[in-house]
Each structure stands twice: as structure tokens, then as C-alpha cells.
XYZ file of C-alpha atoms in Angstrom:
739
model
C 21.364 -8.540 -37.520
C 23.408 -10.590 -34.983
C 25.328 -13.435 -36.520
C 23.888 -16.305 -34.567
C 22.983 -18.460 -37.509
C 24.063 -21.708 -35.851
C 21.614 -21.260 -33.030
C 18.817 -20.191 -35.316
C 19.308 -23.102 -37.699
C 19.367 -25.676 -34.931
C 16.277 -24.383 -33.183
C 13.483 -25.585 -35.451
C 10.834 -24.317 -33.071
C 11.953 -20.707 -33.373
C 9.259 -18.493 -34.809
C 9.978 -16.456 -37.901
C 7.299 -13.823 -38.337
C 6.578 -10.939 -40.594
C 4.601 -7.822 -39.950
C 0.927 -8.228 -40.779
C 1.073 -5.759 -43.618
C 4.044 -7.597 -45.133
C 2.052 -10.800 -44.986
C -0.783 -9.117 -46.807
C 1.621 -8.062 -49.506
C 2.798 -11.690 -49.875
C 5.851 -10.606 -51.783
C 9.375 -11.960 -52.054
C 11.465 -10.654 -49.199
C 13.866 -9.184 -51.705
C 11.269 -7.769 -54.078
C 12.456 -4.359 -55.162
C 8.994 -2.842 -55.172
C 8.312 -3.572 -51.518
C 11.277 -1.845 -49.970
C 9.892 -1.831 -46.473
C 9.761 -5.628 -46.276
C 11.563 -6.926 -43.192
C 11.680 -10.076 -41.104
C 11.681 -10.292 -37.331
C 13.657 -13.220 -35.920
C 12.855 -13.964 -32.285
C 15.634 -15.548 -30.249
C 15.330 -17.429 -26.978
C 15.439 -14.253 -24.933
C 12.410 -12.973 -26.871
C 14.291 -10.022 -28.270
C 13.193 -9.089 -31.774
C 15.902 -7.934 -34.108
C 14.985 -6.410 -37.413
C 16.838 -7.267 -40.586
C 16.625 -5.242 -43.759
C 16.043 -7.518 -46.694
C 16.666 -4.832 -49.244
C 20.271 -3.849 -49.628
C 20.849 -0.185 -49.751
C 17.177 0.580 -49.105
C 16.033 3.238 -46.705
C 12.936 2.559 -44.685
C 12.087 6.237 -44.657
C 11.810 6.254 -48.425
C 9.975 2.977 -48.778
C 6.317 2.260 -49.012
C 4.239 -0.849 -48.442
C 1.467 -1.991 -50.747
C -1.948 -0.806 -49.554
C -4.870 -3.136 -48.960
C -8.645 -2.829 -48.988
C -10.181 -1.774 -45.694
C -12.860 -4.454 -46.011
C -14.193 -7.125 -48.333
C -17.326 -5.027 -48.914
C -15.240 -2.107 -50.127
C -13.446 -4.368 -52.599
C -16.680 -5.919 -53.923
C -18.215 -2.461 -54.335
C -15.125 -1.352 -56.265
C -15.384 -4.307 -58.654
C -19.151 -3.823 -59.025
C -18.688 -0.087 -59.599
C -16.107 -0.779 -62.295
C -18.111 -3.456 -64.112
C -21.532 -1.802 -63.771
C -21.409 1.309 -65.928
C -23.299 3.389 -68.419
C -23.497 0.440 -70.823
C -25.823 -1.379 -68.398
C -28.301 1.500 -68.633
C -28.165 2.487 -72.277
C -26.558 -0.392 -74.173
C -28.095 -3.547 -72.692
C -31.756 -2.349 -72.980
C -31.125 -1.401 -76.622
C -29.661 -4.831 -77.421
C -32.533 -6.504 -75.602
C -35.056 -4.493 -77.621
C -33.220 -5.066 -80.881
C -32.448 -8.770 -80.509
C -35.672 -10.483 -79.571
C -36.750 -8.998 -76.230
C -36.655 -11.559 -73.440
C -35.146 -14.141 -75.789
C -31.916 -12.127 -75.836
C -31.333 -13.017 -72.188
C -30.751 -16.671 -73.154
C -27.652 -16.184 -75.380
C -26.407 -13.518 -72.972
C -26.561 -15.883 -69.983
C -24.965 -18.747 -71.923
C -22.062 -16.574 -73.048
C -21.733 -15.051 -69.560
C -21.068 -18.570 -68.256
C -18.790 -19.621 -71.148
C -16.796 -16.393 -71.587
C -17.560 -13.843 -68.891
C -17.151 -15.700 -65.594
C -14.074 -17.806 -66.595
C -12.167 -14.768 -67.898
C -13.244 -12.604 -64.963
C -12.099 -15.324 -62.560
C -8.785 -15.589 -64.436
C -8.061 -11.863 -64.147
C -9.044 -11.779 -60.472
C -6.821 -14.788 -59.746
C -3.648 -13.559 -61.460
C -3.989 -10.086 -59.936
C -4.512 -11.452 -56.444
C -1.783 -14.070 -56.812
C 1.005 -11.916 -58.227
C -0.110 -8.675 -56.536
C 0.850 -6.408 -59.387
C -0.914 -4.313 -61.986
C -1.351 -5.544 -65.541
C 2.234 -4.740 -66.624
C 3.796 -6.621 -63.714
C 1.438 -9.589 -63.972
C 2.135 -10.384 -67.617
C 5.829 -9.557 -67.250
C 5.864 -12.151 -64.505
C 3.994 -14.813 -66.493
C 6.247 -14.366 -69.521
C 8.584 -11.416 -70.128
C 8.020 -11.756 -73.870
C 4.310 -11.164 -73.296
C 4.917 -8.131 -71.083
C 3.476 -5.931 -73.835
C -0.019 -7.158 -72.903
C 0.071 -4.987 -69.788
C 1.264 -1.926 -71.696
C -1.489 -2.493 -74.299
C -4.074 -2.586 -71.486
C -2.766 0.729 -70.166
C -2.974 2.351 -73.610
C -6.562 1.140 -74.118
C -7.500 2.337 -70.614
C -6.114 5.762 -71.424
C -8.011 5.992 -74.720
C -11.259 4.929 -73.038
C -10.753 7.306 -70.108
C -10.328 10.215 -72.533
C -13.843 9.961 -73.961
C -15.603 8.235 -71.048
C -15.056 11.235 -68.816
C -16.564 13.428 -71.548
C -19.805 11.444 -71.146
C -19.636 12.137 -67.404
C -19.212 15.841 -68.194
C -22.357 15.735 -70.368
C -24.239 14.184 -67.434
C -22.871 16.880 -65.118
C -24.147 19.568 -67.485
C -27.653 18.084 -67.579
C -27.535 17.602 -63.806
C -26.733 21.291 -63.334
C -29.590 22.296 -65.642
C -32.171 20.068 -63.935
C -32.872 22.434 -61.047
C -35.478 24.359 -63.038
C -39.253 24.206 -63.325
C -40.124 23.542 -66.091
C -37.049 21.740 -67.355
C -35.182 23.743 -70.033
C -35.779 20.997 -72.627
C -39.505 20.846 -71.902
C -40.522 22.820 -74.989
C -39.018 24.511 -78.011
C -37.652 28.033 -77.508
C -39.352 30.983 -79.203
C -37.640 33.619 -81.316
C -39.010 37.161 -81.268
C -38.459 39.719 -83.976
C -40.077 43.089 -84.690
C -43.185 41.651 -86.285
C -43.775 38.164 -84.894
C -42.808 35.370 -82.536
C -42.032 31.927 -83.913
C -40.564 28.589 -82.857
C -36.909 27.951 -83.692
C -37.050 26.089 -87.039
C -34.454 23.457 -86.025
C -36.496 22.604 -82.935
C -39.817 22.607 -84.787
C -38.491 20.088 -87.311
C -37.158 17.732 -84.616
C -38.248 17.902 -80.956
C -37.522 19.958 -77.865
C -35.240 17.358 -76.249
C -33.383 16.650 -79.501
C -32.844 20.369 -80.103
C -31.598 20.914 -76.564
C -29.112 18.040 -76.837
C -27.613 18.975 -80.189
C -27.853 22.756 -80.056
C -27.894 23.911 -76.423
C -25.667 21.245 -74.887
C -23.265 20.235 -77.657
C -23.758 23.144 -80.082
C -22.705 20.535 -82.622
C -21.190 21.246 -86.036
C -22.422 19.644 -89.262
C -19.395 17.373 -89.726
C -16.221 16.181 -88.071
C -14.160 18.409 -90.369
C -15.779 21.559 -88.941
C -14.137 22.084 -85.564
C -16.178 25.136 -84.593
C -13.942 25.931 -81.596
C -14.357 24.926 -77.957
C -17.746 24.654 -76.316
C -17.012 26.564 -73.106
C -19.890 25.011 -71.124
C -18.663 21.484 -71.811
C -15.042 22.524 -71.225
C -15.937 23.646 -67.691
C -17.885 20.424 -67.081
C -14.952 18.334 -68.341
C -12.616 20.180 -65.972
C -14.987 19.432 -63.077
C -15.223 15.768 -64.103
C -11.436 15.292 -64.218
C -11.056 17.178 -60.917
C -13.503 14.762 -59.273
C -11.619 11.750 -60.631
C -8.262 13.193 -59.573
C -9.382 13.961 -56.019
C -10.964 10.527 -55.612
C -7.904 8.682 -56.964
C -5.058 10.759 -55.532
C -4.549 8.471 -52.529
C -5.152 5.284 -54.504
C -7.624 2.786 -53.093
C -7.436 4.488 -49.711
C -9.418 7.417 -51.144
C -11.290 5.850 -54.077
C -12.426 2.927 -51.901
C -14.361 5.261 -49.612
C -15.999 7.030 -52.560
C -17.158 3.622 -53.837
C -19.653 3.309 -50.993
C -21.672 6.113 -52.551
C -20.836 5.834 -56.256
C -21.592 2.078 -56.369
C -24.707 1.956 -54.189
C -26.505 5.180 -55.156
C -27.370 4.008 -58.728
C -29.290 1.054 -57.281
C -31.331 3.364 -55.068
C -32.206 5.502 -58.096
C -33.027 2.503 -60.316
C -35.386 1.051 -57.709
C -37.068 4.452 -57.212
C -37.445 4.858 -60.969
C -38.888 1.359 -61.322
C -41.495 1.925 -58.605
C -42.425 5.352 -60.020
C -42.584 4.215 -63.633
C -44.776 1.209 -62.797
C -47.385 3.681 -61.494
C -47.456 5.516 -64.840
C -49.932 4.807 -67.603
C -48.513 2.544 -70.285
C -45.532 1.238 -68.314
C -46.791 -2.340 -68.563
C -46.965 -1.985 -72.345
C -43.221 -1.356 -72.339
C -42.421 -4.260 -69.998
C -44.678 -6.582 -72.006
C -42.844 -5.512 -75.150
C -39.506 -6.298 -73.488
C -40.458 -9.793 -72.346
C -42.281 -10.820 -75.520
C -39.663 -13.194 -76.955
C -38.919 -13.295 -80.670
C -37.330 -16.725 -80.703
C -36.582 -16.746 -84.438
C -34.060 -13.923 -83.954
C -31.946 -16.195 -81.729
C -30.939 -18.185 -84.802
C -29.073 -15.187 -86.216
C -25.303 -15.179 -85.669
C -25.357 -11.402 -85.179
C -27.369 -11.764 -81.964
C -24.781 -14.098 -80.439
C -21.914 -11.850 -81.538
C -23.515 -8.789 -79.953
C -24.302 -10.748 -76.772
C -20.663 -11.905 -76.529
C -19.393 -8.373 -77.067
C -21.733 -7.033 -74.381
C -20.624 -9.723 -71.885
C -17.030 -8.885 -72.693
C -17.332 -5.142 -72.092
C -19.873 -5.340 -69.257
C -17.319 -7.029 -66.980
C -14.454 -4.715 -67.961
C -12.224 -7.542 -69.197
C -8.823 -6.618 -70.578
C -8.742 -3.091 -69.176
C -6.474 -3.995 -66.286
C -8.839 -2.482 -63.731
C -9.978 -5.914 -62.530
C -6.358 -7.036 -62.094
C -5.407 -3.772 -60.377
C -8.242 -3.939 -57.843
C -7.652 -7.620 -57.036
C -3.911 -7.006 -56.557
C -4.726 -5.212 -53.277
C -6.473 -8.292 -51.875
C -5.350 -10.704 -49.217
C -3.732 -13.730 -50.755
C -6.282 -16.229 -49.427
C -9.329 -14.273 -50.599
C -11.869 -16.481 -52.393
C -11.685 -14.801 -55.793
C -13.834 -17.518 -57.401
C -16.768 -16.477 -55.244
C -16.042 -12.833 -56.128
C -16.039 -13.598 -59.859
C -19.418 -15.337 -59.766
C -20.941 -12.757 -57.413
C -19.849 -9.671 -59.383
C -20.796 -11.272 -62.731
C -24.342 -11.997 -61.624
C -24.719 -8.645 -59.870
C -23.766 -7.104 -63.208
C -26.331 -9.251 -65.042
C -29.178 -8.471 -62.639
C -28.285 -4.781 -62.744
C -28.657 -4.894 -66.531
C -32.054 -6.591 -66.200
C -33.162 -4.046 -63.564
C -32.046 -1.135 -65.760
C -33.835 -2.695 -68.739
C -37.064 -2.958 -66.742
C -36.787 0.713 -65.797
C -35.992 1.822 -69.349
C -38.836 -0.151 -70.934
C -41.343 0.942 -68.286
C -40.426 4.598 -68.942
C -40.399 4.077 -72.719
C -43.830 2.415 -72.463
C -45.126 5.511 -70.679
C -43.497 7.725 -73.317
C -44.953 5.593 -76.136
C -48.448 6.097 -74.714
C -47.878 9.868 -74.533
C -46.638 9.950 -78.118
C -49.486 7.708 -79.256
C -52.057 10.022 -77.642
C -50.474 13.013 -79.396
C -50.516 11.131 -82.699
C -54.201 10.212 -82.273
C -55.131 13.811 -81.403
C -53.163 15.225 -84.361
C -54.660 12.784 -86.858
C -58.163 13.255 -85.481
C -57.774 16.976 -86.210
C -56.694 16.068 -89.747
C -59.821 13.936 -90.193
C -62.014 16.796 -88.958
C -60.333 19.074 -91.517
C -60.882 16.487 -94.278
C -64.552 16.142 -93.273
C -64.994 19.919 -93.375
C -63.436 20.176 -96.832
C -65.604 17.363 -98.210
C -62.707 15.006 -98.993
C -64.121 12.489 -96.491
C -67.802 11.678 -96.027
C -69.432 11.729 -92.601
C -70.647 8.136 -92.977
C -67.022 6.938 -92.820
C -66.957 7.809 -89.119
C -68.378 5.053 -86.816
C -71.705 6.218 -85.360
C -71.065 6.464 -81.606
C -67.735 8.249 -82.074
C -67.645 11.968 -81.303
C -64.730 13.681 -83.069
C -65.470 17.118 -81.667
C -63.743 16.155 -78.403
C -60.363 15.309 -79.889
C -58.678 14.387 -76.611
C -61.451 11.950 -75.755
C -60.808 9.684 -78.772
C -59.165 6.489 -77.549
C -56.487 4.629 -79.453
C -58.821 1.669 -79.968
C -61.595 3.858 -81.474
C -59.055 5.646 -83.641
C -57.779 2.367 -85.103
C -61.340 1.223 -85.882
C -61.950 4.496 -87.690
C -58.670 4.305 -89.635
C -59.328 0.688 -90.649
C -62.802 1.664 -91.902
C -61.485 4.648 -93.891
C -58.659 2.507 -95.310
C -61.174 -0.142 -96.434
C -63.312 2.398 -98.324
C -60.570 4.697 -99.623
C -58.012 2.068 -100.517
C -56.524 3.893 -103.497
C -56.589 7.363 -101.951
C -55.681 6.521 -98.333
C -51.979 7.340 -98.596
C -52.747 10.801 -99.987
C -54.791 11.599 -96.866
C -51.593 11.718 -94.745
C -53.050 9.757 -91.819
C -50.703 7.702 -89.622
C -51.324 4.380 -87.890
C -50.364 5.691 -84.392
C -49.254 2.384 -82.901
C -47.721 1.963 -79.457
C -45.753 -1.016 -80.785
C -44.243 1.126 -83.521
C -43.133 3.668 -80.928
C -41.541 0.964 -78.791
C -39.786 -0.516 -81.823
C -37.916 2.737 -82.411
C -34.660 1.442 -80.973
C -32.445 4.060 -79.380
C -29.179 3.521 -77.569
C -26.351 5.409 -75.946
C -26.669 9.167 -75.825
C -29.899 9.006 -77.830
C -31.541 6.992 -75.055
C -30.148 8.924 -72.082
C -30.161 12.505 -73.333
C -33.113 12.465 -75.746
C -35.629 9.640 -75.180
C -35.342 9.442 -71.395
C -35.224 13.194 -70.875
C -38.348 13.568 -73.000
C -40.172 10.974 -70.914
C -39.168 12.722 -67.678
C -40.713 16.002 -68.820
C -44.080 14.258 -68.434
C -43.315 12.993 -64.922
C -44.919 14.747 -61.973
C -42.130 16.691 -60.201
C -39.956 16.230 -63.292
C -36.960 18.296 -62.016
C -36.540 15.933 -59.055
C -36.463 12.856 -61.292
C -34.128 14.566 -63.727
C -31.698 15.422 -60.917
C -31.804 11.826 -59.671
C -31.342 10.348 -63.145
C -28.322 12.402 -64.127
C -26.749 12.069 -60.681
C -27.090 8.311 -61.188
C -25.355 8.558 -64.584
C -22.525 10.563 -63.006
C -22.054 7.921 -60.313
C -22.185 5.031 -62.779
C -19.604 6.784 -64.906
C -17.327 7.590 -61.979
C -17.377 3.981 -60.732
C -16.154 2.787 -64.120
C -13.660 5.648 -64.375
C -12.056 4.698 -61.052
C -11.395 1.182 -62.332
C -10.150 2.484 -65.675
C -7.722 4.961 -64.086
C -6.604 2.308 -61.596
C -5.808 0.131 -64.617
C -3.359 2.853 -65.689
C -1.914 3.989 -62.353
C -1.335 0.676 -60.551
C 0.836 -0.927 -63.284
C 2.865 2.266 -63.739
C 3.386 2.751 -59.984
C 4.411 -0.912 -59.578
C 6.780 -0.696 -62.539
C 8.376 2.732 -62.348
C 8.113 3.301 -58.569
C 6.728 6.831 -58.854
C 4.656 8.596 -56.197
C 0.990 7.909 -56.841
C -0.009 11.504 -56.059
C 2.272 12.931 -58.759
C 1.328 10.256 -61.284
C -2.409 10.690 -60.631
C -2.304 14.477 -61.043
C -0.065 14.213 -64.106
C -2.297 11.603 -65.729
C -5.467 13.636 -65.126
C -3.909 16.890 -66.388
C -2.654 15.154 -69.544
C -6.021 13.477 -70.118
C -7.907 16.768 -69.654
C -5.582 18.498 -72.115
C -6.122 15.830 -74.771
C -9.818 15.688 -73.837
C -10.305 19.233 -75.125
C -10.552 17.513 -78.514
C -13.924 16.105 -77.379
C -15.428 19.402 -76.197
C -15.124 21.167 -79.523
C -18.352 21.626 -81.415
C -17.359 18.537 -83.429
C -16.316 16.671 -80.277
C -19.235 14.237 -80.270
C -17.986 12.771 -83.561
C -14.566 12.094 -82.006
C -16.274 10.373 -79.070
C -17.966 8.064 -81.598
C -14.632 7.440 -83.334
C -12.802 6.521 -80.124
C -15.702 4.404 -78.893
C -15.806 2.379 -82.117
C -12.108 1.933 -82.813
C -9.925 2.433 -79.727
C -11.304 -0.388 -77.587
C -13.167 -3.218 -79.347
C -10.472 -4.986 -81.378
C -7.520 -4.135 -79.084
C -9.306 -5.414 -75.977
C -10.336 -8.637 -77.702
C -6.731 -9.251 -78.715
C -5.506 -8.434 -75.192
C -7.939 -10.870 -73.547
C -7.114 -13.647 -76.036
C -3.416 -13.190 -75.260
C -4.153 -13.200 -71.513
C -6.034 -16.487 -71.824
C -3.353 -18.081 -74.026
C -0.549 -16.829 -71.756
C -2.054 -18.572 -68.718
C -3.361 -21.722 -70.425
C -0.455 -22.459 -72.760
C 2.638 -20.421 -71.827
C 2.422 -20.610 -68.063
C 0.579 -23.938 -68.053
C -2.989 -24.643 -67.036
C -1.964 -27.496 -64.698
C 0.527 -25.274 -62.903
C -2.074 -22.508 -62.675
C -4.560 -24.939 -61.112
C -1.955 -25.888 -58.510
C -1.451 -22.215 -57.735
C -5.206 -21.708 -57.385
C -5.456 -24.689 -55.051
C -2.617 -23.298 -52.951
C -4.163 -19.843 -52.881
C -7.846 -20.714 -52.375
C -7.464 -23.830 -50.249
C -9.523 -25.923 -52.686
C -9.272 -27.044 -56.300
C -11.507 -25.050 -58.676
C -14.087 -26.892 -60.731
C -12.707 -28.848 -63.671
C -15.104 -26.793 -65.801
C -12.596 -23.921 -65.732
C -9.768 -26.182 -66.921
C -11.533 -26.914 -70.210
C -12.883 -23.392 -70.528
C -9.469 -21.722 -70.195
C -7.607 -24.272 -72.287
C -10.020 -24.840 -75.174
C -13.533 -23.376 -75.203
C -12.972 -19.740 -74.209
C -9.981 -19.125 -76.551
C -11.928 -20.621 -79.463
C -15.001 -18.503 -78.730
C -12.837 -15.399 -78.389
C -11.129 -16.104 -81.720
C -14.521 -16.494 -83.400
C -15.651 -13.217 -81.833
C -12.451 -11.486 -82.944
C -12.780 -12.728 -86.528
C -16.456 -11.732 -86.763
C -15.703 -8.283 -85.300
C -12.820 -7.846 -87.733
C -14.997 -8.882 -90.699
C -17.757 -6.511 -89.607
C -15.221 -3.696 -89.264
C -13.943 -4.297 -92.804
C -17.399 -4.648 -94.342
C -18.715 -1.533 -92.593
C -16.947 1.554 -93.951
C -15.771 3.966 -91.216
C -18.679 6.346 -90.731
C -20.448 8.424 -88.111
C -23.880 9.923 -87.551
C -23.815 13.701 -88.109
C -26.479 16.221 -87.108
C -27.378 18.545 -89.992
C -28.616 21.819 -88.533
C -30.657 23.146 -91.470
C -32.519 19.888 -92.047
C -32.670 19.006 -88.322
C -31.982 15.335 -89.052
C -29.166 12.846 -88.536
C -27.211 11.694 -91.567
C -24.603 8.960 -91.820
C -21.381 10.428 -93.206
C -18.080 8.793 -94.129
C -14.982 9.783 -92.220
C -12.615 11.932 -94.289
C -9.279 10.345 -95.279
C -7.495 11.813 -92.256
C -10.281 10.438 -90.045
C -9.752 6.931 -91.430
C -6.025 7.275 -90.704
C -6.853 8.249 -87.092
C -9.208 5.244 -86.751
C -6.520 2.841 -87.955
C -3.896 4.561 -85.784
C -6.003 4.081 -82.655
C -6.152 0.328 -83.236
C -2.450 0.078 -84.119
C -1.265 2.196 -81.160
C -3.290 0.127 -78.718
C -1.856 -3.186 -79.963
C 1.678 -1.999 -80.809
C 3.202 -2.637 -77.331
C 2.597 -6.395 -77.694
C 4.818 -7.028 -80.766
C 7.325 -4.347 -79.706
C 7.998 -5.894 -76.282
C 8.002 -9.393 -77.765
C 10.555 -8.352 -80.394
C 12.798 -6.588 -77.864
C 12.787 -9.645 -75.606
C 13.098 -12.198 -78.398
C 16.151 -10.546 -79.961
C 17.648 -9.841 -76.501
C 17.666 -6.103 -77.088
C 16.234 -6.049 -73.559
C 17.443 -9.084 -71.655
C 14.819 -11.251 -70.023
C 17.081 -11.687 -67.003
C 17.710 -8.002 -66.366
C 15.394 -5.085 -66.628
C 14.776 -1.627 -65.357
C 11.089 -2.303 -65.552
C 10.774 -4.590 -62.543
C 11.373 -7.822 -64.436
C 14.166 -8.974 -62.112
C 11.902 -8.724 -59.098
C 9.692 -11.367 -60.644
C 12.484 -13.903 -61.124
C 11.908 -16.187 -58.176
C 14.993 -17.604 -56.553
C 17.385 -15.655 -58.760
C 16.892 -12.339 -57.090
C 17.398 -13.983 -53.751
C 20.787 -15.255 -54.914
C 21.685 -11.897 -56.385
C 21.118 -10.039 -53.140
C 22.705 -12.692 -50.930
C 26.018 -11.928 -49.292
C 28.070 -15.140 -49.469
C 30.525 -14.038 -46.781
C 27.725 -14.003 -44.208
C 27.365 -17.520 -42.919
C 24.621 -16.598 -40.502
C 20.904 -16.671 -40.118
C 20.476 -14.526 -43.211
C 20.658 -17.800 -45.101
C 17.116 -18.388 -43.957
C 16.196 -15.339 -45.990
C 18.621 -15.386 -48.889
C 18.877 -19.146 -49.307
C 21.398 -21.323 -51.057
C 19.081 -22.663 -53.723
C 15.690 -21.807 -55.155
C 14.105 -24.667 -53.257
C 15.324 -23.202 -49.956
C 14.233 -19.658 -50.735
C 10.982 -18.407 -49.209
C 8.131 -18.326 -51.699
C 6.238 -15.052 -52.073
C 3.036 -17.071 -51.926
C 3.383 -19.911 -49.376
C 2.673 -23.343 -50.781
C 1.676 -26.482 -48.959
C 5.078 -26.556 -47.300
C 4.634 -23.203 -45.572
C 2.028 -22.699 -42.870
C 0.883 -19.589 -41.110
C 0.548 -19.762 -37.377
C -0.690 -17.534 -34.624
C 2.015 -15.866 -32.609
C 1.928 -14.496 -29.133
C -0.411 -17.196 -27.883
C 2.114 -18.460 -25.434
C 0.671 -21.926 -25.770
C 0.688 -24.740 -28.245
C 1.294 -23.663 -31.808
C -1.831 -23.948 -33.909
C -1.058 -24.753 -37.521
C -3.643 -23.445 -39.898
C -4.644 -24.517 -43.372
C -2.161 -24.068 -46.232
C -4.057 -21.053 -47.524
C -2.895 -19.133 -44.471
C -6.209 -17.924 -43.119
C -4.816 -16.238 -40.015
C -2.133 -14.193 -41.753
C 0.087 -13.809 -38.662
C 3.385 -15.563 -39.395
C 5.211 -18.442 -41.069
C 6.494 -21.643 -39.514
C 9.461 -22.381 -41.739
C 10.886 -25.434 -40.005
C 11.128 -28.856 -41.663
C 10.453 -27.497 -45.109
C 10.906 -30.278 -47.671
C 12.772 -29.524 -50.845
C 10.232 -29.169 -53.609
C 9.950 -27.178 -56.832
C 8.362 -23.826 -56.204
C 5.431 -22.532 -58.153
C 6.433 -19.857 -60.572
C 3.743 -17.810 -58.957
């Protein structure tokens, strides 16, 4: 760079511009992680001379931070991450269990009090600091840098078993191209003398048998490994290959996949809703959903489960939200994004619940008709044997046509028989056959998707088509969440350790597949339950509480509001001030305590499938299983106290670090890289004091302006909407934001 500092300093109208991509990165000129950063200083002759900001850096080796191709791509990525399998098989179950339509009230209240403020907070810090979770919390407070590492550990644990669920969906998807569907009826066993139904299937149902025996080939307990299930091993390999290929180029590749993986589930849900509404009994299911049981709302358990669902539905604490927002432009309106994505997530849950209850209403009518037909046959047998008298049957009813007996007539007949045979009614073995009873059989998770829903689809016209659509939807929902989860691992590690994303992505996926073989043993489903229950809930709650406290109390809520005003161009509602500082941390602490108490009061257990009896039994984890459960929680939280201790006792200095801490020390790094002997225009870059150093995020004293206009300079708003260059003249001395 020519040493013409005197001329440059005197000419206040000289333009100092950055490349557009450097502006989008909004990083310190001397930030170690953006080694391609450079400034162009235009002199009077119009000649642009380039100056390396990074000492000893080679442009050929350096890489700029990528950015989203469009706002739509970014919104779809956040929606794909937050809208997952839980919206389809967890929310409908909670709605059914906790008062039907009344459950939506506590859910909405807690979405506003917990969900949106915390989602907005994560979006804001990611977009402002432009780092993954490790870099963000290292920046806020080096002693709290362990929060980011804890997020990465939790993301890894969740990714291990979440991709197994995708592999299950892939298996069912591959088996759906058959007419009839392979789980349509129980298989027959032939021997030399006779043909009979498989006993395990006869005692349960065709869909239950197919899930436990054909798909999982499950063992009777977690202690019985049973070896690898080769079908699921192949599916798991395919699932991890899909994730690896989609993520290998970062958001440049995963962002394009989001157009399909995020939008396709909505197409399927709408198609399912329209189709199910045309089926007999669908309105019974929807009526059951929206019939509020207001008394249940007074139970604390309902509010705790609603808060937990809000918490996990938005993907808080995983680091995926922070990672995705870190690729945004600095002046993006992340408040609008937070509200938009939160309510899209809520309405998706309601849409999925409508679909599930409409289909379950249809299934309940099918099951009720079967129950009526079976019990009518029993009554005919009892009439023939003389145990029941003919006069107990209402006169117009004709029992000879079993399939013609309606549910209403059957209930009249049962009530009449019960009134006459009060003492002997139970010995007759007749059931009530109620649609309400069928709908009250709450199922969630894999039970809903792979047993209840698959059974309902066997009764659909063109059932293979609907089965293909359903499981393809589950695969896409799972992949959308997986992309955000893996991004929550890769982005912080790439930002921190400066490794090539291709190598890290492949290495991460290979390692995860290798460990994931644990979940495709015959006992693998029990390990999925273990990881789901213990690796995420408590650790993520602790992580989010620490995130909230770090911003509100360590960094300072007033300072954070100033940063938001500088970044957004307007001051956020005062509502968020009180939420972040008081209300949300208190609610999170209450949720953490109640979850911890529930965990202690509920002994570690799992639901095991017993092959001989063809029923599920709740079994206690063996001692080694309890140790694994506790270890999962401890390993996920351990980085927080470890990093705090290392920083507190200066084992790792807060002022120096190999893990990108120095690059977050505003002002100091500029001094460190300055060359005092150069009394030239580099002082505009390196600065003599923190107040003179360029801020990575321009405040009110720095304005972006359009270059190349050749006319009058047009100063834009402080939030830098044009993103072309900086006008750095007449900058008043003022304390810089730590952000």
C-alpha cells in the first residue's frame, strides 16, 4: 500500500469501500477467521490499491464467509429446522392428552412468553456476531464459552438418534410400493398339516407386528443386543449419505435442498387433510380434538408439557438457529423472522393435528365397526346356546346381517342386555365399542407414525400412494431438522478451528454413522428412547438459561438493546426487555426444576416389546443403563464448568487463545496487528485507540453509502441498507459496542 497517509487523512471526502461480500461478513478487518478481508482506498486519480489487513495471510488460502442466496432460502431453512417430526407426532398427542382444543391456550401463552423472545435472542446474537454457537458465547463472555461447546455436544447426541428415525421412515418408504401394503394383514405360516397366523401377530395387530418384528426385529430387553439389523443398517447408511451430500458445501448446498425438504411436507399435509375429510368418521376425530376439557388446564403438568413442547419445537439451544442466522446480512430484520417462523411452526402443528385427528377419527370408525360386528357374532352365539333370551334383542333389529348393525342400534341392545343381566353381564364378554374410547387411546411418536397411522392408511383407497407420500413427508421433515442440527455442529467448529467444511462434514457423518450402529441393533430402539429422554431435555434447558442470563446480565440488556437498535434500525418493543431480564429466566428456571423433579421421581425405564406375549412392558434400565443415562446428561453439560474453570483460574488466558478468542477482542486485535513504524494511511485501518478503530458492526457513527454514482453522496440510514461502502470521515470519538 503506498504511504500517502497525509493526503488520505486530510481528504475527508475520500471514499473508503469494502468489497460487497466483506460488507456482508461485517467482521473486524483484522479478524483472523476472515482472512480474505481487504480494504480498497481510492485516491484522487481513481486508482484502487489493495491492502492486506491480515499479516502473513495468503489470499489463495483464505475463504470468505458465505451468505444466503435469498431471504426465502433463509426462512425456509429456519422453518425446516424448527418444523420437524415432533410437530406431526408429538403435538397431536399432547393436544389429545391435555384437554383437546384447550391445550392451545397454554401453548400460545408460553409461545409468546418463552418461545418468541428466546428465538429472537438467538437470531439476533447469531446475526450480530456472525459466528456459530462457540464463537458467539466466547465473544459475549470467554468464561461462558462452554455454552457453545455444550450446544455442539447436544446436537451431536440428537443427530445420532434422529437420523435413525429418518432411516426407519426410509425403510417404510421403500416398502410402500406394494399392493397390498406388506403390513395390511398378518402373515401366514405353513407347515405339513396346516396353515395358521403367526401367533405374535394374532395377539397384537398386523401393523404392530410389522413394526416390531419385520422392521426392527426387536429384542425383549436392552440387555439383549441381538446383533445388527442389516435392513436398518443399510437405511442408516443411506440417511447419513443424504445428510452428508446435502451439507458438504455448507449453506450453498443445503440451502437449495431446503426448497424441497421444507415445502414438500406442507403439500402432503394439505393433501392428507383434504383426503381425510372425505372419509367416514373424520369429523368425529376433529370434533374430539376441539372439544375443550377446561378443567385440565388447571393442572401444572399441562403447562410444563406445553412449555417443553414450545422449547423443543423452535429448536432453542441447539445452535442451529444461531448458525443459520450467522450467514445473514447485518441489517436483516431478525425480529420479523422470529415472529414469522414461530407462528409458522405453531400453525404447522395445528395443521398436522387436524390431519392426525381426521385420520384417527376414520380409523376409530373402522375399529368401532369391527368391534360391533365381532360382538354381534358373540351375541348370536349366546342366543344359540340359550345363555341369552331372544326377547332381549330389540324387535326391529335383525342380527343375521351382522355388518348391517349400526353402532347406535348396538348400544341400545347392549344397554338393554346390561339392564336385565346386571350381575352376569361381565361374564358375557361383550365390549362397549365406543368411538370416543378409541380416540382416547393416546399414541405418540413411533406408535403414532408407524403403527396407528399406517393401520389407518391400509383402509385408504390407493393406500400405497398415500403411504409413499406420508413416509416421504417424514423423511423430508426429518432432513430439514437434521440440516439445522448438523449446522449447529459444523459452523461453530469451522469458525473456531478453521478446518475445511468438506473434510469436517464427511468426518462428522462417518463418525456419527459408526456410533449410530448402536441404534440399528435389535435392541437399538431402546437406546433411541434412552438418548431421547436423557441426552437433550435437561442439558438444553440449562444451555438456554445460560444463554438468556449471559445476554441479560453478563453482557447487559441495555447494551444489547443498543446493539439491536443499531442493527435493525429501530428499537425493539420494551416487552422483550422485561422478558429477557426477568420473566423468561424465571419461567425457564421453574421448567428446569419441574423437569428435574420429574426425572428424579420417575425411575429410568423404557417400554420393551415382549415377543411371546406380544405386548409392551415397562422395564427398568439395568445398572449400566442408568450409568449411561447419567453420563449423557453430564457429558452434555460438562463443557460449561470446564471452560469456566479454565478461564477463571487463567489456565487458558482470556486475552489469548487458540480457539478464536483473540479475534473477538475488539480494539485489542487491531493494536496487536498494527505496525507502529508505518505512519501512513494504514492508521485508518489499524487505529491508535479503540475509539478510532473500525467497528465490525457499524454504529450510528458509520454510514454506508453508494459508490460509483458519480454524483452527490447519498447517506443511508445507520443500519446500512445499501451495503456498498463506509463513509468514515468525521467520526466522533465514542465508546464502541462490544458487539
